[in-house]
XYZ file of C-alpha atoms in Angstrom:
523
model
C 152.424 27.396 209.572
C 154.811 30.299 210.088
C 154.534 30.385 213.864
C 157.567 28.058 213.851
C 159.638 30.338 211.613
C 163.068 29.896 213.149
C 164.078 33.481 213.786
C 163.200 35.496 216.869
C 164.637 37.750 219.548
C 162.563 35.755 222.027
C 158.895 35.837 223.022
C 159.446 38.255 225.927
C 161.362 40.697 223.725
C 158.710 40.706 221.016
C 155.890 41.067 223.549
C 157.694 44.069 225.008
C 157.978 45.692 221.577
C 154.276 45.105 220.991
C 153.416 46.900 224.229
C 155.696 49.805 223.307
C 154.180 50.160 219.820
C 150.609 49.911 221.172
C 151.119 52.838 223.542
C 153.348 55.011 221.337
C 151.965 58.167 219.792
C 155.068 58.748 217.622
C 156.053 55.706 215.570
C 158.240 57.626 213.105
C 161.742 56.548 212.175
C 163.150 59.479 214.180
C 160.910 58.978 217.219
C 162.512 60.083 220.467
C 159.529 58.639 222.293
C 160.406 55.110 221.170
C 164.030 55.569 222.215
C 162.964 56.164 225.819
C 161.905 52.498 225.935
C 165.343 51.081 225.061
C 166.406 48.708 227.844
C 168.725 46.158 226.177
C 170.367 45.354 222.847
C 167.266 43.864 221.097
C 165.104 46.845 222.041
C 167.872 49.256 221.010
C 168.118 47.578 217.607
C 164.389 47.975 216.978
C 163.798 51.372 218.611
C 166.865 53.541 217.999
C 166.612 56.392 215.507
C 170.040 55.411 214.197
C 168.537 52.594 212.129
C 167.144 55.096 209.608
C 170.529 56.846 209.341
C 171.776 53.944 207.229
C 169.687 55.121 204.265
C 168.685 58.720 204.956
C 171.773 60.147 203.222
C 170.665 58.726 199.855
C 168.335 60.456 197.418
C 165.652 58.105 196.037
C 162.740 58.947 193.764
C 159.602 58.750 195.874
C 157.565 57.069 193.121
C 159.778 53.961 192.913
C 158.125 50.619 193.694
C 159.903 49.015 196.638
C 160.229 45.486 197.994
C 161.748 44.837 201.412
C 162.853 41.277 202.129
C 162.873 40.285 205.806
C 161.365 43.360 207.431
C 161.710 42.026 210.985
C 159.943 44.282 213.478
C 159.658 47.199 211.071
C 162.444 49.676 211.919
C 163.708 49.991 208.325
C 160.182 49.399 207.004
C 159.063 52.531 208.801
C 161.751 54.626 207.102
C 160.912 53.137 203.712
C 157.235 53.935 204.212
C 158.133 57.549 204.941
C 160.371 57.694 201.856
C 158.392 55.889 199.125
C 154.785 55.827 197.907
C 154.621 52.026 197.557
C 156.424 49.528 199.812
C 155.802 45.770 200.024
C 157.577 44.137 202.989
C 157.929 40.404 203.528
C 158.466 38.688 206.870
C 158.319 34.954 207.571
C 157.511 35.200 211.279
C 153.893 35.951 212.203
C 154.828 37.699 215.456
C 157.456 39.901 213.791
C 155.188 40.665 210.833
C 152.533 41.846 213.281
C 155.091 44.079 214.994
C 156.101 45.559 211.627
C 152.405 46.253 210.943
C 152.098 47.956 214.335
C 155.154 50.118 213.607
C 153.668 51.211 210.264
C 149.966 51.197 211.162
C 149.517 54.847 210.136
C 151.271 54.456 206.759
C 149.045 53.571 203.820
C 152.149 53.241 201.663
C 153.240 49.998 203.367
C 151.922 46.456 202.909
C 153.201 43.617 205.101
C 153.112 40.040 203.774
C 153.772 37.095 206.094
C 155.081 34.226 203.964
C 158.302 32.380 203.083
C 160.078 34.617 200.596
C 160.871 31.842 198.127
C 157.183 30.846 197.994
C 155.929 34.180 196.600
C 155.478 34.986 192.911
C 155.140 38.650 191.939
C 153.198 39.775 188.896
C 154.932 43.152 188.702
C 158.597 44.014 188.996
C 160.177 46.292 191.585
C 162.475 49.277 191.173
C 164.353 48.762 194.446
C 164.783 45.706 196.678
C 166.022 46.277 200.221
C 167.714 43.411 202.035
C 169.022 44.814 205.328
C 170.578 42.296 207.704
C 168.944 39.387 205.882
C 171.162 38.125 203.023
C 173.494 36.368 205.467
C 170.599 34.084 206.529
C 169.950 32.746 203.003
C 171.490 29.402 203.944
C 168.921 28.927 206.708
C 165.755 29.835 204.812
C 166.326 29.258 201.083
C 166.167 25.718 199.677
C 168.832 25.569 196.967
C 172.244 24.031 196.317
C 173.738 27.504 196.708
C 171.121 29.633 198.501
C 173.224 32.824 198.294
C 173.437 32.555 194.510
C 169.747 31.643 194.293
C 168.700 34.774 196.183
C 170.709 37.119 193.954
C 169.418 35.378 190.827
C 165.848 35.794 192.044
C 166.413 39.447 192.908
C 167.738 40.142 189.412
C 164.641 38.564 187.834
C 162.069 40.593 189.797
C 163.841 43.942 189.322
C 162.936 46.421 186.602
C 165.493 47.055 183.847
C 167.203 49.835 185.810
C 166.349 48.332 189.184
C 168.659 48.249 192.164
C 169.109 45.881 195.093
C 170.330 47.343 198.399
C 172.126 44.917 200.721
C 173.416 45.708 204.213
C 175.584 42.985 205.738
C 178.435 42.502 208.186
C 181.916 42.050 206.736
C 183.422 38.606 207.272
C 186.763 40.368 207.769
C 185.530 43.307 209.823
C 188.337 44.810 211.883
C 186.559 44.231 215.193
C 186.558 40.470 214.601
C 190.373 40.386 214.587
C 190.356 41.667 218.151
C 187.973 40.261 220.742
C 184.482 40.678 219.251
C 182.407 37.563 218.662
C 180.887 37.030 215.225
C 177.688 39.093 215.276
C 175.274 36.226 214.531
C 176.935 33.315 216.319
C 178.776 35.100 219.129
C 181.882 32.963 218.554
C 185.256 34.674 218.353
C 187.059 34.311 214.988
C 184.270 32.132 213.511
C 183.905 34.284 210.389
C 187.635 34.793 209.942
C 188.146 31.022 209.954
C 185.407 30.382 207.372
C 182.250 29.528 209.351
C 183.097 25.852 209.756
C 181.102 25.619 213.016
C 177.986 27.401 211.748
C 176.536 24.430 209.812
C 175.892 26.677 206.800
C 172.873 28.432 208.316
C 174.385 31.915 208.522
C 177.495 33.511 207.089
C 178.838 36.813 205.831
C 181.344 37.598 203.090
C 184.424 39.700 202.516
C 184.351 42.599 200.094
C 186.004 40.748 197.203
C 183.744 37.686 197.375
C 180.588 39.747 197.851
C 181.426 41.956 194.878
C 182.113 38.899 192.699
C 178.791 37.319 193.667
C 176.870 40.476 192.836
C 178.671 41.063 189.535
C 177.346 37.747 188.211
C 173.837 39.202 188.200
C 174.256 42.983 188.280
C 176.125 45.255 185.915
C 177.004 48.001 188.422
C 178.041 47.402 192.042
C 178.773 50.283 194.463
C 180.019 49.871 198.035
C 179.337 52.253 200.934
C 180.667 52.013 204.464
C 178.565 52.608 207.596
C 180.410 53.024 210.919
C 180.607 51.636 213.504
C 178.368 49.249 211.479
C 175.096 49.171 209.517
C 172.980 48.305 212.582
C 173.415 51.599 214.457
C 175.428 53.823 212.103
C 176.743 57.232 213.081
C 178.068 57.884 209.574
C 178.195 56.484 206.044
C 181.172 56.940 203.707
C 181.568 56.521 199.957
C 184.092 54.181 198.348
C 186.185 57.083 197.093
C 186.459 58.600 200.571
C 187.283 55.277 202.230
C 190.131 54.634 199.801
C 191.488 58.219 199.875
C 193.481 57.718 203.107
C 191.369 60.466 204.689
C 188.899 58.424 206.741
C 191.184 57.026 209.434
C 190.821 59.884 211.932
C 187.018 59.542 212.005
C 186.884 55.737 211.933
C 189.467 55.443 214.711
C 187.101 57.314 217.026
C 184.043 55.183 216.173
C 184.844 52.100 218.182
C 182.686 49.053 217.377
C 180.631 47.018 219.818
C 180.413 43.339 220.584
C 176.671 42.660 220.719
C 177.072 39.420 222.691
C 179.608 40.045 225.458
C 181.571 42.998 226.802
C 185.003 41.578 226.070
C 188.179 43.554 226.625
C 189.884 44.312 223.283
C 193.172 42.488 222.847
C 194.684 45.346 220.867
C 194.110 49.015 220.067
C 191.307 49.415 217.496
C 192.068 53.105 216.875
C 195.776 52.573 216.190
C 195.047 49.628 213.874
C 192.418 51.603 211.948
C 194.871 54.455 211.416
C 197.519 52.068 210.064
C 195.063 50.384 207.703
C 193.960 53.801 206.457
C 197.587 54.859 205.953
C 198.005 51.799 203.740
C 194.796 52.462 201.812
C 193.011 49.236 202.828
C 190.581 50.422 205.521
C 187.640 49.688 203.207
C 188.437 45.964 203.135
C 188.296 45.825 206.951
C 185.116 47.873 207.412
C 182.902 46.207 210.010
C 179.999 46.074 207.568
C 178.952 47.033 204.054
C 176.042 48.812 202.397
C 175.975 47.728 198.751
C 173.937 49.089 195.833
C 173.807 46.673 192.872
C 172.007 47.739 189.668
C 170.964 45.749 186.618
C 171.910 48.649 184.318
C 174.676 51.229 184.284
C 173.050 53.346 186.977
C 174.980 53.391 190.262
C 171.689 53.458 192.162
C 170.356 56.316 194.287
C 172.279 59.581 194.549
C 174.717 59.982 197.425
C 175.518 63.673 197.149
C 178.545 63.689 199.455
C 181.718 61.779 200.204
C 180.467 61.067 203.686
C 177.625 61.926 206.026
C 177.846 62.094 209.835
C 174.910 62.314 212.254
C 174.673 63.673 215.801
C 171.684 61.594 216.850
C 172.350 61.456 220.604
C 171.824 65.168 221.252
C 168.737 67.074 222.293
C 166.533 67.708 219.280
C 167.387 71.395 218.932
C 171.111 70.550 218.693
C 170.940 67.630 216.247
C 173.050 68.140 213.135
C 174.039 66.485 209.888
C 177.631 66.949 208.746
C 178.479 66.325 205.098
C 181.912 65.885 203.562
C 181.646 67.391 200.078
C 184.078 67.176 197.161
C 184.559 70.429 195.255
C 185.278 70.790 191.528
C 188.997 71.102 192.279
C 188.850 67.857 194.353
C 189.174 69.853 197.573
C 187.078 68.501 200.452
C 184.666 70.781 202.293
C 182.867 70.043 205.562
C 179.297 71.365 205.857
C 177.368 71.226 209.147
C 173.630 71.914 209.178
C 170.899 71.763 211.812
C 168.242 69.126 211.365
C 165.442 71.068 213.038
C 164.071 74.555 212.408
C 166.253 77.512 213.472
C 163.774 78.847 216.030
C 164.453 75.822 218.243
C 168.001 77.066 218.838
C 167.519 80.622 220.020
C 167.086 80.248 223.796
C 169.466 79.048 226.506
C 173.160 79.587 227.288
C 174.389 77.585 224.285
C 174.124 78.320 220.576
C 174.766 75.914 217.733
C 176.406 77.428 214.673
C 175.983 76.090 211.158
C 178.887 76.519 208.805
C 181.392 75.244 206.294
C 185.134 74.720 206.550
C 187.956 73.075 204.648
C 188.662 69.443 205.423
C 191.781 68.810 207.526
C 193.417 65.565 206.490
C 195.993 65.263 209.271
C 195.713 63.770 212.766
C 194.081 65.673 215.594
C 196.015 66.499 218.731
C 193.932 63.864 220.550
C 195.048 61.156 218.089
C 198.672 62.296 218.191
C 198.666 62.010 221.982
C 196.968 58.611 221.868
C 199.703 57.228 219.622
C 202.524 58.865 221.583
C 201.132 57.375 224.817
C 201.840 53.902 223.439
C 205.587 54.598 223.784
C 206.282 53.371 227.306
C 209.563 55.318 227.496
C 207.948 58.742 227.321
C 207.863 61.202 230.165
C 204.898 63.536 230.664
C 206.887 66.432 229.198
C 207.739 64.411 226.098
C 204.273 62.915 225.675
C 202.399 66.212 225.870
C 204.961 68.397 224.088
C 202.631 68.742 221.015
C 200.090 70.465 223.301
C 202.360 73.485 223.754
C 201.203 74.983 220.448
C 197.569 74.521 221.572
C 198.310 76.301 224.864
C 200.015 79.128 222.986
C 197.069 79.480 220.585
C 194.560 79.589 223.437
C 196.613 82.062 225.476
C 196.935 84.346 222.448
C 193.125 84.632 222.316
C 192.602 85.024 226.070
C 192.091 87.971 228.406
C 192.928 88.433 232.076
C 190.209 89.577 234.494
C 190.520 89.678 238.287
C 193.441 87.260 238.201
C 191.626 84.678 236.033
C 192.367 83.998 232.360
C 189.242 83.782 230.183
C 188.470 82.773 226.604
C 185.448 83.788 224.571
C 182.484 81.397 224.561
C 183.275 80.184 221.036
C 186.142 78.155 222.577
C 183.932 76.027 224.812
C 184.722 72.958 222.670
C 188.278 73.843 221.611
C 189.592 70.620 223.135
C 192.240 68.320 221.704
C 189.965 66.237 219.456
C 189.164 69.477 217.590
C 192.741 70.809 217.557
C 195.143 70.179 214.668
C 198.806 71.240 214.999
C 200.215 73.069 211.970
C 203.549 74.797 211.294
C 201.776 78.129 211.873
C 200.172 77.159 215.164
C 197.238 75.071 216.300
C 194.125 75.087 214.130
C 190.737 74.615 215.804
C 188.027 72.920 213.715
C 184.340 72.083 214.211
C 183.603 75.300 216.097
C 179.879 74.628 216.202
C 179.270 75.677 219.827
C 179.140 79.161 221.320
C 178.682 79.544 225.093
C 177.098 82.835 226.121
C 179.629 83.394 228.910
C 183.432 83.650 228.958
C 185.209 80.319 229.505
C 187.869 80.053 232.237
C 191.053 79.018 230.450
C 192.063 76.574 233.195
C 188.620 74.922 233.070
C 189.126 74.390 229.327
C 192.545 72.827 229.986
C 190.976 70.433 232.504
C 188.221 69.660 230.007
C 190.751 68.869 227.256
C 192.761 66.559 229.532
C 189.609 64.938 230.929
C 188.362 63.974 227.467
C 191.783 62.661 226.507
C 191.916 60.447 229.605
C 188.314 59.276 229.210
C 189.253 57.896 225.776
C 192.261 56.045 227.175
C 190.498 53.055 228.719
C 193.631 50.922 228.887
C 196.058 53.189 230.735
C 198.018 50.191 232.041
C 199.144 49.494 228.459
C 200.223 53.109 227.966
C 203.302 55.021 229.102
C 203.961 54.483 232.861
C 203.923 58.261 233.388
C 200.096 58.101 233.023
C 199.643 55.604 235.843
C 198.788 58.018 238.622
C 195.848 56.592 240.556
C 194.226 59.934 241.372
C 192.727 61.507 238.269
C 193.005 64.959 239.834
C 196.729 64.472 240.490
C 197.248 63.108 236.976
C 195.445 66.080 235.422
C 197.513 68.480 237.544
C 200.707 66.710 236.475
C 199.747 66.847 232.788
C 198.819 70.516 232.985
C 202.105 71.272 234.721
C 203.987 69.583 231.860
C 202.429 72.069 229.399
C 202.999 75.105 231.595
C 199.552 75.541 233.154
C 199.183 75.778 236.939
C 195.727 75.475 238.459
C 194.079 77.640 241.091
C 192.352 76.023 244.065
C 188.839 76.250 242.608
C 189.590 75.478 238.925
C 188.157 71.975 239.227
C 184.919 73.400 240.595
C 184.756 75.746 237.609
C 185.298 72.785 235.272
C 182.530 70.742 236.926
C 180.144 73.694 236.762
C 180.880 74.269 233.063
C 180.806 70.587 232.094
C 177.553 69.757 233.866
C 175.775 72.796 232.420
C 177.087 72.058 228.936
C 176.072 68.387 228.910
C 172.693 69.240 230.381
C 172.070 71.580 227.455
C 173.361 69.257 224.720
C 172.241 65.829 225.930
C 169.696 66.524 228.666
C 172.049 65.000 231.259
C 171.018 65.298 234.920
C 173.417 67.927 236.291
C 173.583 66.699 239.878
C 174.084 63.079 238.917
C 176.786 63.929 236.381
C 178.504 66.238 238.888
C 178.735 63.317 241.321
C 180.200 61.160 238.564
C 182.806 63.797 237.715
C 183.817 64.252 241.342
C 184.158 60.479 241.734
C 186.358 60.367 238.612
C 188.511 63.258 239.758
C 188.887 62.618 243.425
């Protein structure tokens, strides 16, 4: 009788996933093959490697007995099956349960049960229960006076003494909902903020305070983590201590959230608002979603051996990295970047990726400083870009002149403004992970820095009028002139050559197509 289970992405979408899974040779949670079949939001949600990044930063014991509630089409199930020896996953929809079985068909560790969750009785208890993107639907599928309380009560009863429940859910007061984004489940603007009065009680999320209070009625220890932009396709996960340390704003401000229903224009500046919330120490309350670990005992759940973890999942495999923010014994923060794949994959080609560690910089990058200054409509170009003078001086000090052209060493290929931090002693460059095997024309780097600044400023009409020059080439020339850099006639060609080669190496971008896009943008 579960064919009528009232949750689906649509018959066509699920048939498409079935065809993809049938033909796929790599069904793993980090399958690049599956990602090539992404064509819309539902297929992205089920096929992207980012789904596994929600949990891959946590250290679980492999022998733990695991229950997954609401496994959907098996994206998280697949990761759990690769992580644990015994996983039982429940799904109420026959078609989605079959898809989850297809996704995990080569994993003996996974069992899929198609049944209403509340109708199952388990003889043995579980060590971990995963409930990812499901708890908010309790009102639709659980028959009880308070279905959200009933679910947590049931979880607590089928957990072992030191067991842990893992819940991923959107935040009722996520920052994106205060702007233009529709509520993720209903697509209605401000529906969650106003209390879900139109949703008929079938789906709802909770704010941090209410969710914590609900969990504390049944669990002794509750720990919050913060995936950004959200738990669905996370690029990073932060701990509670990091989110409340007033250090996370710079990263969060550059991880702009998506509206999964419509491409609405934001009605205010997400980055600027995130920075202000961080400055006031309340960014955690406005996180777009939560990842919560709730334990019956005093254990805080699985180990999270960092303050934050950041993934570079969009790159070519040989350049994929994991960056960890680590707290030292003296409370100093250290940033550690490591390659995901084996070192031999990185040896050939014009670009090298460097592992390394560096001290955390808690101030604003030059890119962020310029973004905030550009909101002052009275500024001239000279005033707006005055902070860039120290960056120009730092770059010039490390340059050499050859045949009338100023060059920098290849380690500066990514020394653009998002990686530059002004200090009283000059401009500090961070995240120097890339080394180009050729010298970099200084003027091409200047164009690259300005280009990436402008590409982030989608709403130039709301910025200082001095930025409203219709020709991007003329605007870039004007900005460079304000910081004392004059371009030669072929500097833009050098920039296009460098940028297309670089993106081809890192992301596999088609050089000719991207060159046409750059020339359109510039000219």
